Coordinates of C-alpha atoms in Angstrom, one line a residue:
M1 CA 17.0 -2.5 13.0
S2 CA 15.0 -3.5 10.0
S3 CA 13.3 -6.3 11.8
S4 CA 12.3 -3.9 14.6
I5 CA 10.7 -1.6 12.1
L6 CA 8.8 -4.5 10.6
R7 CA 7.6 -5.7 14.0
L8 CA 6.4 -2.1 14.9
A9 CA 4.6 -1.8 11.6
S10 CA 3.0 -5.2 12.0
R11 CA 1.8 -4.3 15.5
Q12 CA 0.4 -1.0 14.3
V13 CA -1.6 -2.8 11.5
A14 CA -2.7 -5.6 13.8
G15 CA -3.8 -3.2 16.5
A16 CA -5.8 -1.1 14.0
A17 CA -7.4 -4.2 12.6
R18 CA -8.3 -5.4 16.0
R19 CA -9.8 -2.1 17.0
S20 CA -11.8 -1.7 13.8
A21 CA -13.0 -5.4 13.9
T22 CA -14.4 -5.0 17.4
S23 CA -16.0 -1.6 17.0
A24 CA -19.3 -0.9 15.2
P25 CA -18.9 -0.4 11.5
A26 CA -17.9 3.1 10.6
L27 CA -16.8 4.9 7.5
S28 CA -13.6 6.1 9.2
R29 CA -12.1 6.4 12.6
T30 CA -9.5 8.7 14.2
F31 CA -7.4 7.1 17.0
A32 CA -5.6 8.8 19.9
S33 CA -2.3 8.3 18.2
G34 CA -3.4 10.7 15.4
P35 CA -3.1 8.8 12.1
F36 CA -6.3 8.4 10.1
F37 CA -7.4 4.8 9.6
A38 CA -10.0 3.7 7.2
A39 CA -12.6 1.1 8.0
R40 CA -11.5 -2.6 8.2
T41 CA -10.5 -4.3 5.0
L42 CA -10.5 -8.0 4.1
P43 CA -7.2 -9.3 2.8
R44 CA -7.1 -10.0 -0.9
T45 CA -4.7 -9.6 -3.8
A46 CA -5.1 -8.6 -7.4
L47 CA -5.0 -12.2 -8.2
H48 CA -8.3 -12.8 -6.5
R49 CA -11.6 -11.9 -8.1
R50 CA -12.8 -8.4 -7.1
T51 CA -16.4 -7.8 -6.5
P52 CA -17.9 -4.5 -7.7
T53 CA -19.8 -3.8 -4.5
L54 CA -18.1 -0.4 -4.1
A55 CA -18.1 0.4 -7.8
R56 CA -19.6 3.6 -8.9
N57 CA -19.0 4.9 -12.4
I58 CA -15.9 7.0 -12.7
S59 CA -15.5 9.0 -15.9
D60 CA -13.7 7.6 -18.9
K61 CA -11.3 10.5 -18.6
A62 CA -10.5 9.7 -14.9
R63 CA -10.1 6.0 -15.8
L64 CA -7.6 6.8 -18.6
E65 CA -5.7 9.1 -16.2
L66 CA -5.5 6.4 -13.6
D67 CA -4.4 3.9 -16.2
A68 CA -1.6 6.2 -17.1
M69 CA -0.7 6.8 -13.5
V70 CA -0.5 3.1 -12.5
K71 CA 1.5 2.3 -15.6
G72 CA 3.8 5.3 -15.3
A73 CA 6.4 3.5 -13.3
P74 CA 7.4 0.0 -12.3
L75 CA 6.0 0.6 -8.8
V76 CA 3.3 3.0 -8.0
L77 CA 2.1 3.9 -4.5
F78 CA -1.0 5.8 -3.7
M79 CA -0.7 6.9 -0.1
K80 CA -1.7 9.5 2.5
G81 CA 1.2 12.0 2.6
T82 CA 4.6 11.5 1.0
P83 CA 7.3 9.0 1.6
K84 CA 9.3 11.5 3.6
M85 CA 6.2 12.6 5.5
P86 CA 3.5 9.9 5.6
Q87 CA 0.2 11.1 7.1
C88 CA -1.1 7.6 8.0
G89 CA 0.4 4.7 9.9
F90 CA -0.5 2.2 7.1
S91 CA 1.2 4.4 4.5
R92 CA 4.3 4.7 6.8
A93 CA 4.5 0.9 7.1
V94 CA 4.4 0.4 3.4
V95 CA 7.1 3.0 2.8
Q96 CA 9.2 1.3 5.5
V97 CA 8.8 -2.1 3.9
L98 CA 9.6 -0.8 0.4
D99 CA 12.7 0.9 1.9
L100 CA 13.8 -2.4 3.4
H101 CA 13.8 -3.7 -0.2
D102 CA 16.0 -0.9 -1.4
V103 CA 13.6 0.1 -4.2
A104 CA 15.3 2.6 -6.4
P105 CA 13.6 6.0 -6.3
E106 CA 13.5 6.3 -10.1
K107 CA 11.4 3.1 -10.2
V108 CA 8.7 4.5 -7.9
H109 CA 6.0 7.1 -8.4
T110 CA 4.0 8.1 -5.3
Y111 CA 0.8 10.0 -5.3
N112 CA -0.5 11.8 -2.2
I113 CA -4.3 11.3 -2.3
L114 CA -4.8 13.9 0.4
E115 CA -4.0 16.6 -2.1
D116 CA -6.8 15.7 -4.5
D117 CA -10.3 14.6 -3.4
D118 CA -11.2 13.3 -6.9
L119 CA -8.1 11.1 -6.9
R120 CA -8.9 10.0 -3.3
S121 CA -12.3 8.6 -4.3
D122 CA -11.5 7.6 -7.9
I123 CA -8.5 5.3 -7.0
K124 CA -10.7 3.3 -4.7
E125 CA -13.3 2.8 -7.4
Y126 CA -10.6 2.1 -10.0
S127 CA -9.1 -0.7 -8.0
E128 CA -12.3 -1.7 -6.3
W129 CA -10.3 -1.6 -3.0
P130 CA -11.7 0.6 -0.3
T131 CA -8.6 1.8 1.4
V132 CA -5.2 3.5 0.9
P133 CA -2.3 2.9 0.6
Q134 CA -2.5 1.0 -2.7
V135 CA 0.5 -0.6 -4.4
Y136 CA 0.7 -1.3 -8.1
V137 CA 3.6 -3.3 -9.7
N138 CA 3.9 -3.1 -13.5
G139 CA 0.4 -1.7 -13.8
E140 CA -1.2 -4.5 -11.7
F141 CA -2.8 -3.9 -8.3
V142 CA -1.0 -5.8 -5.6
G143 CA -2.7 -4.7 -2.4
G144 CA -2.7 -2.5 0.6
C145 CA -0.6 -2.4 3.8
D146 CA -1.8 -5.8 5.2
I147 CA -1.0 -7.6 2.0
I148 CA 2.4 -5.9 1.5
L149 CA 3.4 -6.8 5.1
S150 CA 2.2 -10.4 4.6
M151 CA 4.1 -10.7 1.3
H152 CA 7.2 -9.2 2.9
Q153 CA 7.1 -11.7 5.7
S154 CA 6.6 -14.6 3.4
G155 CA 9.3 -13.6 0.9
Q156 CA 6.8 -13.1 -1.9
L157 CA 7.4 -9.3 -2.0
A158 CA 11.1 -9.8 -2.6
E159 CA 10.4 -12.3 -5.3
L160 CA 7.9 -10.0 -7.0
L161 CA 10.1 -6.9 -6.8
S162 CA 13.1 -8.9 -8.1
S163 CA 11.2 -10.5 -11.0
S164 CA 9.8 -7.1 -11.9
G165 CA 13.3 -5.6 -12.0
I166 CA 12.5 -3.2 -9.2
T167 CA 15.1 -4.5 -6.7
N168 CA 17.4 -7.4 -6.2
T169 CA 17.3 -8.2 -2.4
P170 CA 16.0 -6.6 0.8
K171 CA 18.6 -4.6 2.7
G172 CA 18.5 -7.1 5.6
E173 CA 19.2 -10.1 3.4
A174 CA 22.0 -8.2 1.5
E175 CA 23.6 -7.3 4.9
G176 CA 23.2 -10.8 6.2
A177 CA 24.8 -12.3 3.1
S178 CA 27.9 -10.1 3.2
A179 CA 28.5 -10.7 7.0

């Protein structure tokens, strides 16, 4: 079952990327399926240099609040909706991948950016990443949905979560090892 969820999430992301790559540039787009998708993003991780092309000045107070938020738990997820009720296909995919890794709820803080317009714009400026969801591990920006899916498929996510003390093994691997 876990592989079918991953395949479905991968198809959703690939389809959305294909649609946004072939259409004229737009700030946002609503598709017939209902979820809100942001404009196309280029894959990169926190390890790559970020360019300040989107940067606007956010207040020192907002920056300090965001610092506290991203460092407030071993894993922090800024998303549209909540883990039990995601309001975006990309947010849903990230929640499903994290669920596959059996991340302990007490090790995760999630923030619904739809409840706070300032948070919605400030987190994008803070990370210099134009879309949500955004995943932070131990205060460091990891990436959005496309990067999390790629890291999951390559095994890098399991390694990162394990080395950070967030989880030991994905559910699928644990079930396969005990069979």
